[in-house]
Short mmCIF file of C-alpha atoms in Angstrom, two decimals:
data_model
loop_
_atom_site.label_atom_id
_atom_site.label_comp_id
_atom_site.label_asym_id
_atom_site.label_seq_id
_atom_site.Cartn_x
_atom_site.Cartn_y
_atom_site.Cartn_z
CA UNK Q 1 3.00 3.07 -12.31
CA UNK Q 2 2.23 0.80 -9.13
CA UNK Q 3 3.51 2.90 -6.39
CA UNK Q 4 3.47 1.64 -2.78
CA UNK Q 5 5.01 2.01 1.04
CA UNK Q 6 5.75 -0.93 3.09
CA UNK Q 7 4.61 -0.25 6.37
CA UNK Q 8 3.86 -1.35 9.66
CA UNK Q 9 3.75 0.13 12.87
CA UNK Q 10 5.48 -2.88 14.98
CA UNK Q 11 9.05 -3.45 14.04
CA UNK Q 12 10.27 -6.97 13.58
CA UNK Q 13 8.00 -8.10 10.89
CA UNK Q 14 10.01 -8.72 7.82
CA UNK Q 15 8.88 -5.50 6.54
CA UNK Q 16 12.40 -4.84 4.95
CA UNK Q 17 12.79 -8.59 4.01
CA UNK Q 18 9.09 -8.15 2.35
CA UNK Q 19 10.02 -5.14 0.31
CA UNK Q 20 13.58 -6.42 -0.89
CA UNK Q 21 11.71 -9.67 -2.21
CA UNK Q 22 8.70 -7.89 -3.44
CA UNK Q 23 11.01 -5.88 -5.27
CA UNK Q 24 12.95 -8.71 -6.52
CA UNK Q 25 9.35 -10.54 -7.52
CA UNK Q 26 8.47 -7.77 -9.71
CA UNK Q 27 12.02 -7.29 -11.63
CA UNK Q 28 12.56 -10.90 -12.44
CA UNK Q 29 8.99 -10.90 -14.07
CA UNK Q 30 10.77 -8.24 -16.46
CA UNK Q 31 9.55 -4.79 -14.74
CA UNK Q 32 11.55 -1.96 -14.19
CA UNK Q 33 11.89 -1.70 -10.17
CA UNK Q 34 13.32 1.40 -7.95
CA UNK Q 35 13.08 1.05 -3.94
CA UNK Q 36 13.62 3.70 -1.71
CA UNK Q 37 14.42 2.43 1.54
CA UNK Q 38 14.81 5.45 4.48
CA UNK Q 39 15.32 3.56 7.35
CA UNK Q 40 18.23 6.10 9.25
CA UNK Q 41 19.05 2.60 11.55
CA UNK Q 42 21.80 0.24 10.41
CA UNK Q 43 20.68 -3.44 9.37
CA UNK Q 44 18.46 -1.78 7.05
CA UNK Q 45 16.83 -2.91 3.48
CA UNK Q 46 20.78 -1.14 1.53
CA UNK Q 47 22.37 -3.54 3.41
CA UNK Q 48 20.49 -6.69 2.56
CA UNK Q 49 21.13 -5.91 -0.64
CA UNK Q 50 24.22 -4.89 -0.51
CA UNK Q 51 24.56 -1.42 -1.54
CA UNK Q 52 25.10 0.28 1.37
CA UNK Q 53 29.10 0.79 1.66
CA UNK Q 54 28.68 5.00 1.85
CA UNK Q 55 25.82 5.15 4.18
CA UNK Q 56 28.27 6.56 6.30
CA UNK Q 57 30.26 8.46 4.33
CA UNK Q 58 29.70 12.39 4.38
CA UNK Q 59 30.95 13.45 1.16
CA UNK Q 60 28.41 10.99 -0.67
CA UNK Q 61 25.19 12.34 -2.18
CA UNK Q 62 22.53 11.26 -0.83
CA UNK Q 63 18.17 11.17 -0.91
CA UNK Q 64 18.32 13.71 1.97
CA UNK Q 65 20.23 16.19 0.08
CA UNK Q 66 18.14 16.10 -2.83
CA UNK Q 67 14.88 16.11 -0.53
CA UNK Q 68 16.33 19.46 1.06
CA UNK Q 69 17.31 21.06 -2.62
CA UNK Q 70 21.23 20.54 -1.73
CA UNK Q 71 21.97 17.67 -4.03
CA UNK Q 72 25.89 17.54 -5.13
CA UNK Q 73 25.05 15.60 -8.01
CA UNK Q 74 21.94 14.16 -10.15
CA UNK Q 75 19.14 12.27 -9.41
CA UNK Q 76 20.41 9.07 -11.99
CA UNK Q 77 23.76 9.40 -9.81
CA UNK Q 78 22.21 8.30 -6.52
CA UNK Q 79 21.20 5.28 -8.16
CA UNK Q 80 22.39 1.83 -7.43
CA UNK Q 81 21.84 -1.74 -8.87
CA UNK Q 82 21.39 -5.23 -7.24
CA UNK Q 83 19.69 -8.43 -8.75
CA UNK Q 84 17.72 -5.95 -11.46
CA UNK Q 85 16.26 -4.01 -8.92
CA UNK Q 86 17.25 -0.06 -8.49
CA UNK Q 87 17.88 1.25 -5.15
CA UNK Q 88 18.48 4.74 -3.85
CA UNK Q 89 20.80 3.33 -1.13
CA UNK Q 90 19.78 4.82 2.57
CA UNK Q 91 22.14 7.00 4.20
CA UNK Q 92 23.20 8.00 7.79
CA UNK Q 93 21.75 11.70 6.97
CA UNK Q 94 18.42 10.83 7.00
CA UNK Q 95 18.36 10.51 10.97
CA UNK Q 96 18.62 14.08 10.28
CA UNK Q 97 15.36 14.23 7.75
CA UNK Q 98 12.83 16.32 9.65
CA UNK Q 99 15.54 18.84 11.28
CA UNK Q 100 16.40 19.56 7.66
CA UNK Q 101 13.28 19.48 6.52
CA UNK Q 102 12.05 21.75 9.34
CA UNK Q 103 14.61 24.08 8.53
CA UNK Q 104 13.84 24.57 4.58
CA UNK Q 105 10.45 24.96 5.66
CA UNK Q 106 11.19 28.09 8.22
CA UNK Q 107 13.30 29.10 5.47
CA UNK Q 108 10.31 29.01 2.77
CA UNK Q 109 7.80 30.74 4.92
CA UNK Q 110 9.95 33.53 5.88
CA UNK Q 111 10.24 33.97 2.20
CA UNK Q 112 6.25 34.26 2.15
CA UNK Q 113 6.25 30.77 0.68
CA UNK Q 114 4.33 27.28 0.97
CA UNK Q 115 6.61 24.55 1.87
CA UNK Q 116 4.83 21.00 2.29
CA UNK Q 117 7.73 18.93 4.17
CA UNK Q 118 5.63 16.18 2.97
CA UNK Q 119 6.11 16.51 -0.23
CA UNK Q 120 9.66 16.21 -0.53
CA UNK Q 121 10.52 12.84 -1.85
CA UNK Q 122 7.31 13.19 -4.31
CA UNK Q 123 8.98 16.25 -5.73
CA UNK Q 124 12.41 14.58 -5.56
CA UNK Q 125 11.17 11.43 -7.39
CA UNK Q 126 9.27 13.65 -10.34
CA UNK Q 127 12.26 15.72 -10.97
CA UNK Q 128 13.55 12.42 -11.73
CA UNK Q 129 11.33 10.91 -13.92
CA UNK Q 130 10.66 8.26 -11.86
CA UNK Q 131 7.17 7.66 -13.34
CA UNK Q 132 8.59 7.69 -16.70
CA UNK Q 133 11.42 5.65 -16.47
CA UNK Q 134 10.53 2.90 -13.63
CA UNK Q 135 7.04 0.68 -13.60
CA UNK Q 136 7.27 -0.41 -9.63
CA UNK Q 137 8.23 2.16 -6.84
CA UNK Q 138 8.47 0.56 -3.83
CA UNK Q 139 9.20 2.90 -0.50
CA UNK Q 140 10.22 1.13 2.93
CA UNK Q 141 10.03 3.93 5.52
CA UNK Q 142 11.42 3.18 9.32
CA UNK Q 143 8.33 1.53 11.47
CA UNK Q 144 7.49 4.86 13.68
CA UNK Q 145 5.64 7.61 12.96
CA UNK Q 146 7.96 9.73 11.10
CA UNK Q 147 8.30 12.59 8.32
CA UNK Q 148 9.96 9.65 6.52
CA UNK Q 149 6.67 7.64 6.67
CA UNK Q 150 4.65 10.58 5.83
CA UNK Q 151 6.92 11.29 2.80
CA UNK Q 152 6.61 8.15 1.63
CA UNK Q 153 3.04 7.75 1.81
CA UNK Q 154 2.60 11.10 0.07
CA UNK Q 155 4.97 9.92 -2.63
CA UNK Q 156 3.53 6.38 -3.28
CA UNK Q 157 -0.55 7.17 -1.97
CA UNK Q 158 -0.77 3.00 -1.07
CA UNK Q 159 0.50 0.66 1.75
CA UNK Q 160 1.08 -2.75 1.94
CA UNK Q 161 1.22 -3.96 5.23
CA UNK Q 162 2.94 -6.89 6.73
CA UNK Q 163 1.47 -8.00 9.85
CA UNK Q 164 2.55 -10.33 12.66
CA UNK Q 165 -0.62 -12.53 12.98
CA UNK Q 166 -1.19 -11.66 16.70
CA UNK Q 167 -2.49 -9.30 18.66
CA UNK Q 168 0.06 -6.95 18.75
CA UNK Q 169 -0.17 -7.01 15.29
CA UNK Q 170 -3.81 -6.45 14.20
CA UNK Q 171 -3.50 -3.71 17.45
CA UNK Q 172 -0.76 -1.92 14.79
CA UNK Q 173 -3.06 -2.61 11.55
CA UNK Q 174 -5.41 -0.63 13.76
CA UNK Q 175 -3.16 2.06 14.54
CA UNK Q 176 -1.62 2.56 11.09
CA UNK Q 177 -5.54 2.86 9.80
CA UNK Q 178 -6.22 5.74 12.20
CA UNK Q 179 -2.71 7.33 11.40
CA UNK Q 180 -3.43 6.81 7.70
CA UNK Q 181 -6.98 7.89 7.28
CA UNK Q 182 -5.97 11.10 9.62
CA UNK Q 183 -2.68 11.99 7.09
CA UNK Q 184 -4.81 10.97 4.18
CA UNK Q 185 -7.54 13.57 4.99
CA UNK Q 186 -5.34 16.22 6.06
CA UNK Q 187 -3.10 16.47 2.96
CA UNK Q 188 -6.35 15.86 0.44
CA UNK Q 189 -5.01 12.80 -0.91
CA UNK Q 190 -6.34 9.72 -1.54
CA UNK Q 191 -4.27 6.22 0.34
CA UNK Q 192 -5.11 3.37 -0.71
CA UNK Q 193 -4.30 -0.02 1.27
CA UNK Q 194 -3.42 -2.60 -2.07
CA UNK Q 195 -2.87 -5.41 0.95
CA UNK Q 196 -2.04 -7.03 4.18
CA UNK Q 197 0.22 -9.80 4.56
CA UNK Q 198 0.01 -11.74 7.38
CA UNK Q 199 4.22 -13.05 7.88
CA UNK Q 200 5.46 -15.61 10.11
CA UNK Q 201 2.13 -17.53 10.45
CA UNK Q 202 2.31 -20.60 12.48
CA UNK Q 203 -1.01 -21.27 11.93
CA UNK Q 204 -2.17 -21.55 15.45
CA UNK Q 205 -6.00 -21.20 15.87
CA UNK Q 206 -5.36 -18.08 18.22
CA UNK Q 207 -3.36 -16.62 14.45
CA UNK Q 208 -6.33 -18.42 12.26
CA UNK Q 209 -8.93 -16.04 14.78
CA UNK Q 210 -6.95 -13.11 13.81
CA UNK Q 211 -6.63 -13.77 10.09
CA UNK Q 212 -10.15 -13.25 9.80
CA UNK Q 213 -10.15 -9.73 11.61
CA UNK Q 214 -8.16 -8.25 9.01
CA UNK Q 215 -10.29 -5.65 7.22
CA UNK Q 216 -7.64 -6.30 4.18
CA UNK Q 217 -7.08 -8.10 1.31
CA UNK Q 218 -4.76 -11.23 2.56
CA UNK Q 219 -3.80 -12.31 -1.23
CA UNK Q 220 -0.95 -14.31 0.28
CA UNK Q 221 -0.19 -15.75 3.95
CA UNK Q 222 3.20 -16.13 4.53
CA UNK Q 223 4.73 -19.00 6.92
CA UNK Q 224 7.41 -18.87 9.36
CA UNK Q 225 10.29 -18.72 6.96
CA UNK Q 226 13.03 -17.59 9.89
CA UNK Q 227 16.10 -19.51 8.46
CA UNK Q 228 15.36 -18.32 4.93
CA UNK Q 229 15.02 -14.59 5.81
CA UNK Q 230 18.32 -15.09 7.97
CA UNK Q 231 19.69 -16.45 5.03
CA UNK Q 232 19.20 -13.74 3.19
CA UNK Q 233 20.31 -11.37 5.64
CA UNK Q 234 23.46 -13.01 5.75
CA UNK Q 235 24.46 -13.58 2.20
CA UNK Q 236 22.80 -9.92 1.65
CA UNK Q 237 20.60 -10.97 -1.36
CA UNK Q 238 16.76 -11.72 -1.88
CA UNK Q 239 15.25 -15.31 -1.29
CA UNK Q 240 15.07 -15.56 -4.87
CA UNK Q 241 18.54 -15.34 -5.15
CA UNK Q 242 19.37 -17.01 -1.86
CA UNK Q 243 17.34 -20.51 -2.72
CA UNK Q 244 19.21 -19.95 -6.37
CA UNK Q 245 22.77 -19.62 -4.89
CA UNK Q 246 23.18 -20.26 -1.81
CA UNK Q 247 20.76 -23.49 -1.14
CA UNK Q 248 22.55 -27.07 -1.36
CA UNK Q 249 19.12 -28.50 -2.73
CA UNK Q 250 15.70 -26.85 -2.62
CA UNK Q 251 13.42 -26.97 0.27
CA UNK Q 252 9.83 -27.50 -0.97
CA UNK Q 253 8.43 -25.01 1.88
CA UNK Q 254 11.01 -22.44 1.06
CA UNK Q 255 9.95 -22.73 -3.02
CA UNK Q 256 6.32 -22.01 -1.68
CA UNK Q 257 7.07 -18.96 0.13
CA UNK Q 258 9.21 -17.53 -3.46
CA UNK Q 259 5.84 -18.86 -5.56
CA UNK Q 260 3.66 -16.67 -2.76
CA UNK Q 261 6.14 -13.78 -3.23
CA UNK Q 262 5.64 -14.06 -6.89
CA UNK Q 263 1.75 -14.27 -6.94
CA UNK Q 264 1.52 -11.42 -4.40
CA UNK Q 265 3.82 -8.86 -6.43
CA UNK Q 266 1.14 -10.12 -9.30
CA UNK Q 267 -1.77 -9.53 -7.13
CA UNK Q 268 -0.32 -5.95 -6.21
CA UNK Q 269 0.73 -5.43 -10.34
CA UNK Q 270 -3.01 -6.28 -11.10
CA UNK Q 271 -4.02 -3.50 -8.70
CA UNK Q 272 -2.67 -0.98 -11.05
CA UNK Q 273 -3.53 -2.43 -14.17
CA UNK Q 274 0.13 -3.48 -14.81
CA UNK Q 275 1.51 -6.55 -16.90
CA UNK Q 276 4.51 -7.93 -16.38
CA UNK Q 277 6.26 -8.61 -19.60
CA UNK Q 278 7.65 -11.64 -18.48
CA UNK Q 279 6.13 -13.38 -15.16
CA UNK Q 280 7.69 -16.35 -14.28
CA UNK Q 281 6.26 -19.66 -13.32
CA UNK Q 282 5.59 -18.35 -9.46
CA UNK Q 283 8.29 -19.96 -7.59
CA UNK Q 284 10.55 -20.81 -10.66
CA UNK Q 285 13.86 -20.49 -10.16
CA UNK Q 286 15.33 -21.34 -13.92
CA UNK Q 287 14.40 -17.92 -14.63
CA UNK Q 288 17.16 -15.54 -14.82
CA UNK Q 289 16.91 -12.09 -13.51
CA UNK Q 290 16.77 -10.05 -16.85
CA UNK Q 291 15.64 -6.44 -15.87
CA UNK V 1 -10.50 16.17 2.31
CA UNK V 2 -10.17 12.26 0.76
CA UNK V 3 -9.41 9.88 2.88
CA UNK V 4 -8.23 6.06 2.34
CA UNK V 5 -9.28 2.85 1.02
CA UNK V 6 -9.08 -0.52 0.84
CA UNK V 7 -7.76 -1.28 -2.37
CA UNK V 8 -5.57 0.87 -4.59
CA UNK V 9 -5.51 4.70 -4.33
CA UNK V 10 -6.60 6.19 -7.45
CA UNK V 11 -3.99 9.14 -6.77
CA UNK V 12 -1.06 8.98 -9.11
CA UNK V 13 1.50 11.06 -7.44
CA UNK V 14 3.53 10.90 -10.81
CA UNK V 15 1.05 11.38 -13.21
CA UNK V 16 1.97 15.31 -13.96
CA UNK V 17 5.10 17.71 -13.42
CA UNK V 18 2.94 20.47 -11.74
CA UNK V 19 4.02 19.07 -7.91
CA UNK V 20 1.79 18.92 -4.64
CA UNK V 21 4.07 21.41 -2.80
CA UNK V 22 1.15 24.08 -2.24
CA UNK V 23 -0.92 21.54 -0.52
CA UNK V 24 -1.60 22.19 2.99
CA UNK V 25 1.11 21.41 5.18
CA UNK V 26 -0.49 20.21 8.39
CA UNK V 27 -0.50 16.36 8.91
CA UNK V 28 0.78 15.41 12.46
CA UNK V 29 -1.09 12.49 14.01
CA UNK V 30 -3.57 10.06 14.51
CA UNK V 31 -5.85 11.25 17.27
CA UNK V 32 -8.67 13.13 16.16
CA UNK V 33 -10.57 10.55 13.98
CA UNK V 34 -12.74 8.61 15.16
CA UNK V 35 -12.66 4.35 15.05
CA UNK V 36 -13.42 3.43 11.67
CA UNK V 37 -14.82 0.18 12.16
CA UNK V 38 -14.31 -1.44 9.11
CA UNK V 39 -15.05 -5.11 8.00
CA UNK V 40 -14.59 -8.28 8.62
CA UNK V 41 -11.47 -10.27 6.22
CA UNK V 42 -11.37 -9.47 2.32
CA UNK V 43 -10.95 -13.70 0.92
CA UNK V 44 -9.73 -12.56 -2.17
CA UNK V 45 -10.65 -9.46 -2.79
CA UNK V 46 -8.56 -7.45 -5.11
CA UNK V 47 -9.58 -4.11 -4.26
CA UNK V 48 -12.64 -3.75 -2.09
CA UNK V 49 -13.80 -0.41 -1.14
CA UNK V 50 -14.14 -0.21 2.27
CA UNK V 51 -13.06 3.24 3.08
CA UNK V 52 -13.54 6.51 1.71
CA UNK V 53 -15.22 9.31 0.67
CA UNK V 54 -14.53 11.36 -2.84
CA UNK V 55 -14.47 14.94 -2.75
CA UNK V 56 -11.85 15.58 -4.89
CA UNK V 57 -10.78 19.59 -4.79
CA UNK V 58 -7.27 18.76 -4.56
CA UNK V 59 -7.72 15.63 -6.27
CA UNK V 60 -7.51 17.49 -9.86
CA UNK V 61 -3.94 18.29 -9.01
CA UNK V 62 -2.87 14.98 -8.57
CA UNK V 63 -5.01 12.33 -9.91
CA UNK V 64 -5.72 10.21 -12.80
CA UNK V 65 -2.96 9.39 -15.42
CA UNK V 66 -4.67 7.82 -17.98
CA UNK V 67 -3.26 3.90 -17.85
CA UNK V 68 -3.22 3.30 -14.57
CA UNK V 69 -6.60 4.66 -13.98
CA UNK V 70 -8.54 4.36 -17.22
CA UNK V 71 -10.47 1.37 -15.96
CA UNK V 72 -11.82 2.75 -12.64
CA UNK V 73 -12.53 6.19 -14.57
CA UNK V 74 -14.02 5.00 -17.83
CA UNK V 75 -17.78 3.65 -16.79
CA UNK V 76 -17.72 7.03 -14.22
CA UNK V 77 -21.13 7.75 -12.56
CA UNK V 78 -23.53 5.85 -14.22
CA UNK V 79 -24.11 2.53 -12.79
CA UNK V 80 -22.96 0.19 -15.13
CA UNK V 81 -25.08 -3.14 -15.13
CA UNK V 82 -24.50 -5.03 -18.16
CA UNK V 83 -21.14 -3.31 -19.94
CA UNK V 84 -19.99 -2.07 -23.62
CA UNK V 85 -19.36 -5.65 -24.34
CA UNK V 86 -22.82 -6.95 -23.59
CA UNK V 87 -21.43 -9.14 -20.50
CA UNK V 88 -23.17 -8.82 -16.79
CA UNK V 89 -20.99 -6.19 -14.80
CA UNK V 90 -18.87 -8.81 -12.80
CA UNK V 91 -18.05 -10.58 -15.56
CA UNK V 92 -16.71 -7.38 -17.42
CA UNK V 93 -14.62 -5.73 -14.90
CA UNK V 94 -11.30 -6.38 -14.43
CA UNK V 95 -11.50 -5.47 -10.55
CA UNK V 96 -13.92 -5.07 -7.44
CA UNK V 97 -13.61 -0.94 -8.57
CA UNK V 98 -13.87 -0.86 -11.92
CA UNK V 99 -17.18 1.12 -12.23
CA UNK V 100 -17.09 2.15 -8.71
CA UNK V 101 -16.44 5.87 -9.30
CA UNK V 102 -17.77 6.83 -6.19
CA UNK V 103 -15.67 5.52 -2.79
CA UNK V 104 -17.86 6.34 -0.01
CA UNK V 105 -16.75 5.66 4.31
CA UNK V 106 -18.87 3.74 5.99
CA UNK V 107 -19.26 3.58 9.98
CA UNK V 108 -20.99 1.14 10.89
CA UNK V 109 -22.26 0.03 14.11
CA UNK V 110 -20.58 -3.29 15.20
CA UNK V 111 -24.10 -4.83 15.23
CA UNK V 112 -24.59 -3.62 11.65
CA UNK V 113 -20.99 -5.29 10.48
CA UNK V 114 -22.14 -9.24 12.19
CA UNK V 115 -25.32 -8.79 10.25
CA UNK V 116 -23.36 -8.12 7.31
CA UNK V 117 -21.31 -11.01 7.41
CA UNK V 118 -24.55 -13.27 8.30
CA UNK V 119 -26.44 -11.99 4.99
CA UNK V 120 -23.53 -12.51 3.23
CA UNK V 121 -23.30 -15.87 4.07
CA UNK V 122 -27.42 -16.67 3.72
CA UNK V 123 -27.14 -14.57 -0.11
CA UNK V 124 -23.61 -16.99 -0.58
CA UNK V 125 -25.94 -19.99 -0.42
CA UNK V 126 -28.74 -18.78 -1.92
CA UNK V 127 -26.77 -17.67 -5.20
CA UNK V 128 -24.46 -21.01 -4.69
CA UNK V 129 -21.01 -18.96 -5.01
CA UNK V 130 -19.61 -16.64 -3.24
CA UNK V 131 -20.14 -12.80 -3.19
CA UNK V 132 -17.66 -9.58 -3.21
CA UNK V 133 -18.13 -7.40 0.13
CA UNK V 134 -18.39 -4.83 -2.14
CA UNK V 135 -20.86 -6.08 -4.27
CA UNK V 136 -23.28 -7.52 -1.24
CA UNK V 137 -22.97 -3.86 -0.03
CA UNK V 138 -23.81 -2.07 -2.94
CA UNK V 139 -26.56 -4.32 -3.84
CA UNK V 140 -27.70 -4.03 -0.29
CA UNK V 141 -28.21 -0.81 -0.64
CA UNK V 142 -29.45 -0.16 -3.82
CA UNK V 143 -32.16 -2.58 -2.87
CA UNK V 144 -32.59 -0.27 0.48
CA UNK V 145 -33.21 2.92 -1.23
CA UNK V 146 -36.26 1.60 -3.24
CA UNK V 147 -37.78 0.41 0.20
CA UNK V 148 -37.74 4.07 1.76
CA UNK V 149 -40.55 2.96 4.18
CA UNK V 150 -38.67 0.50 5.91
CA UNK V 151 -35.40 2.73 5.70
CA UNK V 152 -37.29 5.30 7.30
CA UNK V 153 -38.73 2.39 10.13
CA UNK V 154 -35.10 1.82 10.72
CA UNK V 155 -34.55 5.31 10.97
CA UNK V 156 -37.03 5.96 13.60
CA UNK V 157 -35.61 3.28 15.91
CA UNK V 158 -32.66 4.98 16.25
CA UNK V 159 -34.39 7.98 17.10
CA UNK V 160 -35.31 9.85 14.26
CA UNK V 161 -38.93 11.81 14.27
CA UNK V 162 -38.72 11.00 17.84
CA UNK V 163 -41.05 13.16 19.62
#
């Protein structure tokens, strides 16, 4: 299974809009998908595709009850579908994540027990089947430090990072490294960085400079695609589905930037050794969503 | 301790049932490591192996479902030149890590990483195409360790046998 986090340490970067549109990259070329999205802020990667009408709601089940062994129903159940792609929708709970977590964890040790607070969504996911039953899983933590990063990273062991092609952004590639290699090392695992991808490139020289610092693989550069992300936002739907429905006639940049998204879900597949059944002509948008 | 990598991790959290939940429990933040310079920009790259070294104790826990890592596991330690198939190594693999067991970190001194990038450039147009960081590195130092005198000249610059 390819397994990977979207992260990056600045907010603001399309890292949400990257990981819906990854997602939907990899499902229309016929994979099985699941995103876990555990962003405890509103505007988050449920709502842009739709699914997140009981983030607020108390009674629902949700990730964080199952990550704290108080789930009120199964793992299939928490399960929701838009445009082929699975989603675990996010829920207003997991602002709560690490006191719960915390808490288990006093609870396990008092017991005499090991409790890895890390290792929560990994265990979570397994009990699921996850690996069985899904080729892609895609996690899009909140952009801080967080026990929701760390889970995620434990869970999927590889990052793709979007970067803002400035300096702020190559100071946060930076920074994630060092957070990274130190979380990598202390929990014996092995992360991986599959790719960076520069988004929003104007292609001033100052961002062409900066390209080239990038200690990453930069399969794709992605162009300052504001109205089309926007779009999306506001229809609440990927840019696949966006140019298909919601366009009054294509815009040649905008079918660039889906053809980009395709190759770079391909690039990432490859990674892993994984063929899509089905890949579409990158950028095609004939192709129906069939997974 | 592991550590991470440019290119994909060859961890497969999902790979068996037995869980990670005895691992120590200890990660907090980045502040203790020191700057890992790494390199200068990938081109195309698919999985260059800038970062890491493999001593894999808790590894065996985790690791290595059979698909998704079969290729990077399958020509292990020895150094596969010309593959199964009879083709020169580049031409058999099907990424930068496929017979790249080993993942080793390298710090390197900032003056070390611009003479990288020059040599890469001057072996570029001597070969007429271009060359995998990985590759250039490897070969780099494979050709290194048979020159131990001058490895050792080096060696004493930077203060070694110093007396």
């Amino acid at each position: 299974m390819l397994s990977y986090t979207v992260y990056s340490e600045a907010g603001g970067v399309g890292k949400s809009s990257l990981t819906a549109n990854l997602a939907a990259a990899h499902a229309r070329a016929g994979l099985d998908v699941l995103v876990v999205p555990m962003d405890p802020q509103d505007g988050d990667l449920s709502r842009l595709l739709g699914v997140d009408d009981d983030r607020a709601d108390h009674e629902a089940d949700n990730l964080v009850r199952h990550m704290v062994g108080s789930p009120r129903g199964s793992f299939d159940d928490l399960i929701r579908s838009a445009e082929g792609i699975d989603i675990i929708p996010e829920h207003n709970l997991l602002s709560d994540l690490p006191d719960f977590l915390a808490r288990e964890k006093q609870q396990a040790e008092k017991l005499g027990d090991a409790y890895n607070i890390y290792a929560q969504l990994q265990r979570v996911l397994q009990e699921g089947d996850v690996g069985e039953k899904y080729d892609v899983l895609i996690c899009d933590p909140p952009a801080t430090e967080s026990d929701h990063l760390y889970n995620a990273i434990y869970a999927t062991r590889n990052l793709v990072i979007p970067v803002e092609p400035s300096a702020k952004g190559e100071a946060s590639v930076d920074g994630l490294q060092q957070l990274a290699t130190n979380f990598a090392d202390q929990m014996g695992i092995e992360v991986g960085v599959l790719a960076a991808v520069p988004n929003g490139f104007k292609g001033t020289n100052d961002q062409m400079e900066l390209l080239d610092e990038i200690a990453f693989p930069t399969p794709e550069v992605i162009g300052d695609r504001t109205a089309l992300m926007e779009g999306c936002w506001k229809q609440q739907c990927s840019a696949f589905e966006y140019q298909r429905e919601h366009r009054d006639y294509p815009r040649d940049h905008e079918l660039e930037t889906l053809a980009q998204l395709d190759r770079l879900a391909r690039y990432l597949e490859e990674q892993r050794g994984i063929e899509a059944p089905n890949p579409p002509e990158p950028g095609a948008l004939e192709e129906e969503v069939t997974a | 301790m592991t550590g991470f990598k440019s290119g994909a991790s060859a961890d497969d959290p999902f790979s068996d049932d037995s869980g990670d939940d005895d691992e120590p429990e200890t990660a907090t933040s980045a502040s203790e490591t020191e700057s890992t310079e790494t390199a200068s920009r990938d081109e195309s790259e698919p999985a260059e192996t800038a970062g890491h070294e493999q001593s894999r104790e808790t590894d065996s826990e985790t690791a290595t479902d059979g698909e998704s890592t079969a290729d990077s596991e399958s020509s292990a330690d020895s150094e596969p030149t010309t593959a199964s198939s009879g083709l020169p190594w580049i031409y058999e693999r099907n990424s930068i890590t496929d017979g790249r067991k080993k993942t080793v970190q390298l710090h390197l001194q900032k003056s070390s990483l611009d003479r990288e990038r020059d040599a890469r450039l001057d072996v570029e147009e001597v070969l007429g195409e271009s060359v995998k960081k990985a590759d250039l590195r490897e070969a780099a130092l494979v050709v290194g360790l048979e020159r131990i005198d001058e490895v050792a000249d080096q060696l004493r610059e930077w203060g070694y046998d110093f007396e």
